C-alpha cells in the first residue's frame, strides 16, 4: 500500500516536471508586433520565431481597426515572456500558436476585446465564436463599426481592385480602335 502511494507520488512528480519542461521549451519574449494576429518572439537561445495567432483573424494594418488591433496586441504582450501552444505552420511557414501570457489566452482576449474575428475557416474551438458573438452584442472594438468587413473578404476585394487598376492602366497604354471590349470578373 505504501509502495503504491510512493509510486503514485513519483509519477505525479515526474509528470509535473515534464510538464514544466515542456512549457519552458515553448516560451519566448515578444520583440515585434506585425499586426493584430502576427508577432515575432525570441527564444532563450535567441532564435527568432514569427508567430501567427491561431483561431483568429485580425483586421489588416491598412483596414479599419487594423492599427487599433495591432496596438491592442502590443499592449497585451509586447516585450513580455509568453508561452506558445503550437498548432503547426501556415502556408507562409509562420508558426501557428495559441499565445498565453500569465495563463491568459491572448488569442481569445483579442476576440473578446473586439479586435479580431473568430477565424471560422480555421477555428476548431467554439469558444472563439462565442467570444465574438459577445463582443458583437456589446458593440466592442470593431463591432462599434456599422459594417465591419472580415479581413479575408477585405483582402479579396482589395486584390480585385488592384487587378482592375492594372488592367485599366494596361488598356490605356494599348488603345484598340473599333473594338468593343468587355471585362468579366
XYZ file of C-alpha atoms in Angstrom:
185
model
C 0.000 0.000 0.000
C 2.804 2.401 0.922
C 4.702 1.377 -2.235
C 1.665 2.291 -4.364
C 1.468 5.722 -2.742
C 5.185 6.282 -3.315
C 4.849 5.133 -6.933
C 1.834 7.385 -7.494
C 3.598 10.365 -5.885
C 6.708 9.693 -8.009
C 4.665 9.523 -11.216
C 2.883 12.736 -10.317
C 6.212 14.458 -9.651
C 7.658 13.226 -12.966
C 4.564 14.418 -14.846
C 4.792 17.849 -13.192
C 8.495 18.200 -14.052
C 7.929 17.097 -17.664
C 5.024 19.500 -17.992
C 7.150 22.367 -16.658
C 9.972 21.455 -19.061
C 7.530 21.413 -21.962
C 6.212 24.863 -21.011
C 9.754 26.186 -20.682
C 10.579 24.851 -24.155
C 7.715 26.811 -25.749
C 8.349 30.159 -24.090
C 9.724 33.233 -25.774
C 9.907 37.015 -25.439
C 7.783 39.081 -27.839
C 10.043 41.529 -29.703
C 7.827 42.693 -32.585
C 4.140 43.079 -33.364
C 3.416 42.975 -37.110
C -0.356 43.320 -36.880
C -3.256 42.157 -34.718
C -2.604 38.460 -35.304
C 1.130 38.204 -36.032
C 4.114 38.685 -33.740
C 7.786 37.805 -33.569
C 9.444 36.434 -30.468
C 12.894 35.317 -29.393
C 13.573 32.050 -27.621
C 16.138 31.778 -24.839
C 18.609 30.619 -27.499
C 17.949 33.875 -29.443
C 16.064 32.054 -32.184
C 13.524 34.324 -33.878
C 10.046 32.838 -34.394
C 7.313 34.507 -36.449
C 4.006 33.517 -34.847
C 0.540 33.705 -36.409
C -2.122 33.639 -33.686
C -4.245 30.550 -34.370
C -8.051 30.537 -34.416
C -8.394 34.298 -35.088
C -8.182 36.786 -37.965
C -7.443 40.423 -37.134
C -8.007 43.410 -39.434
C -5.157 44.177 -41.833
C -2.978 47.175 -40.928
C -4.494 49.395 -43.648
C -8.035 48.200 -42.888
C -10.400 49.912 -40.435
C -9.392 48.949 -36.873
C -6.121 47.453 -38.164
C -3.895 49.824 -36.201
C -6.082 49.569 -33.085
C -5.896 45.787 -33.282
C -2.100 45.917 -33.593
C -1.870 48.288 -30.600
C -4.137 46.042 -28.514
C -1.922 43.015 -29.183
C 1.131 45.140 -28.403
C -0.385 46.298 -25.096
C -1.105 42.682 -24.178
C 2.246 41.027 -24.987
C 4.994 43.312 -26.352
C 8.302 42.802 -24.502
C 6.691 40.117 -22.353
C 7.534 36.456 -21.944
C 4.782 34.315 -23.414
C 4.065 30.618 -23.734
C 3.127 29.118 -27.083
C 0.778 26.201 -27.570
C 1.964 25.119 -31.012
C -0.596 24.219 -33.699
C 1.633 23.761 -36.755
C 2.628 26.071 -39.624
C 0.584 28.177 -42.023
C 1.122 28.465 -45.785
C 3.677 31.249 -45.201
C 5.645 28.977 -42.824
C 4.741 31.053 -39.767
C 4.296 29.133 -36.528
C 0.603 28.799 -35.669
C 0.038 29.015 -31.927
C -2.239 29.909 -29.086
C -0.288 32.578 -27.177
C -0.517 32.680 -23.386
C 0.648 35.444 -21.089
C 0.355 34.572 -17.393
C -2.042 31.742 -18.339
C -4.348 34.145 -20.220
C -5.233 33.067 -23.774
C -4.218 36.157 -25.767
C -5.846 34.927 -28.990
C -9.170 34.688 -27.176
C -8.566 38.042 -25.481
C -8.204 39.727 -28.889
C -11.627 38.392 -29.905
C -13.176 39.328 -26.541
C -11.924 42.910 -26.948
C -13.427 43.098 -30.433
C -10.033 43.370 -32.105
C -10.242 40.153 -34.147
C -12.732 37.742 -35.649
C -13.012 34.082 -34.810
C -11.405 32.600 -37.938
C -14.328 30.373 -38.937
C -12.412 28.761 -41.785
C -9.663 27.507 -39.455
C -11.136 27.695 -35.955
C -11.654 24.418 -34.113
C -12.758 25.758 -30.743
C -16.297 27.181 -30.390
C -15.164 29.438 -27.530
C -13.795 31.909 -30.101
C -17.110 32.217 -31.938
C -18.898 32.628 -28.607
C -16.471 35.414 -27.610
C -17.041 37.103 -30.976
C -20.822 36.963 -30.541
C -20.473 38.514 -27.054
C -18.228 41.337 -28.330
C -20.580 41.910 -31.255
C -23.636 42.100 -28.973
C -21.845 44.667 -26.770
C -20.569 46.710 -29.733
C -16.969 46.386 -28.526
C -13.980 47.297 -30.718
C -14.518 46.734 -34.423
C -18.126 45.819 -33.651
C -18.753 49.521 -32.948
C -18.477 49.972 -36.735
C -21.805 49.770 -38.587
C -20.440 47.373 -41.180
C -17.153 45.723 -40.189
C -15.561 43.760 -43.023
C -13.868 40.448 -42.280
C -10.170 40.549 -43.197
C -10.499 37.646 -45.656
C -13.271 39.488 -47.536
C -11.318 42.762 -47.364
C -8.234 41.067 -48.859
C -10.274 39.590 -51.741
C -11.883 42.969 -52.511
C -8.513 44.705 -52.389
C -6.899 42.127 -54.706
C -9.743 42.540 -57.189
C -9.349 46.351 -57.078
C -5.613 46.075 -57.706
C -6.172 43.817 -60.718
C -8.811 46.168 -62.126
C -6.388 49.080 -61.770
C -3.617 47.131 -63.531
C -5.962 46.166 -66.373
C -7.279 49.726 -66.676
C -3.745 51.129 -66.919
C -2.710 48.426 -69.402
C -5.685 49.071 -71.683
C -4.939 52.799 -71.556
C -1.457 52.186 -72.996
C -2.662 49.829 -75.728
C -5.597 51.522 -77.458
C -7.710 49.295 -79.608
C -9.766 51.067 -82.249
C -13.160 49.923 -83.450
C -13.304 47.109 -80.890
C -15.743 46.917 -78.033
C -14.211 45.218 -75.017
C -15.998 43.662 -72.087
C -14.293 42.627 -68.902
C -15.834 39.931 -66.756
C -14.534 39.422 -63.238
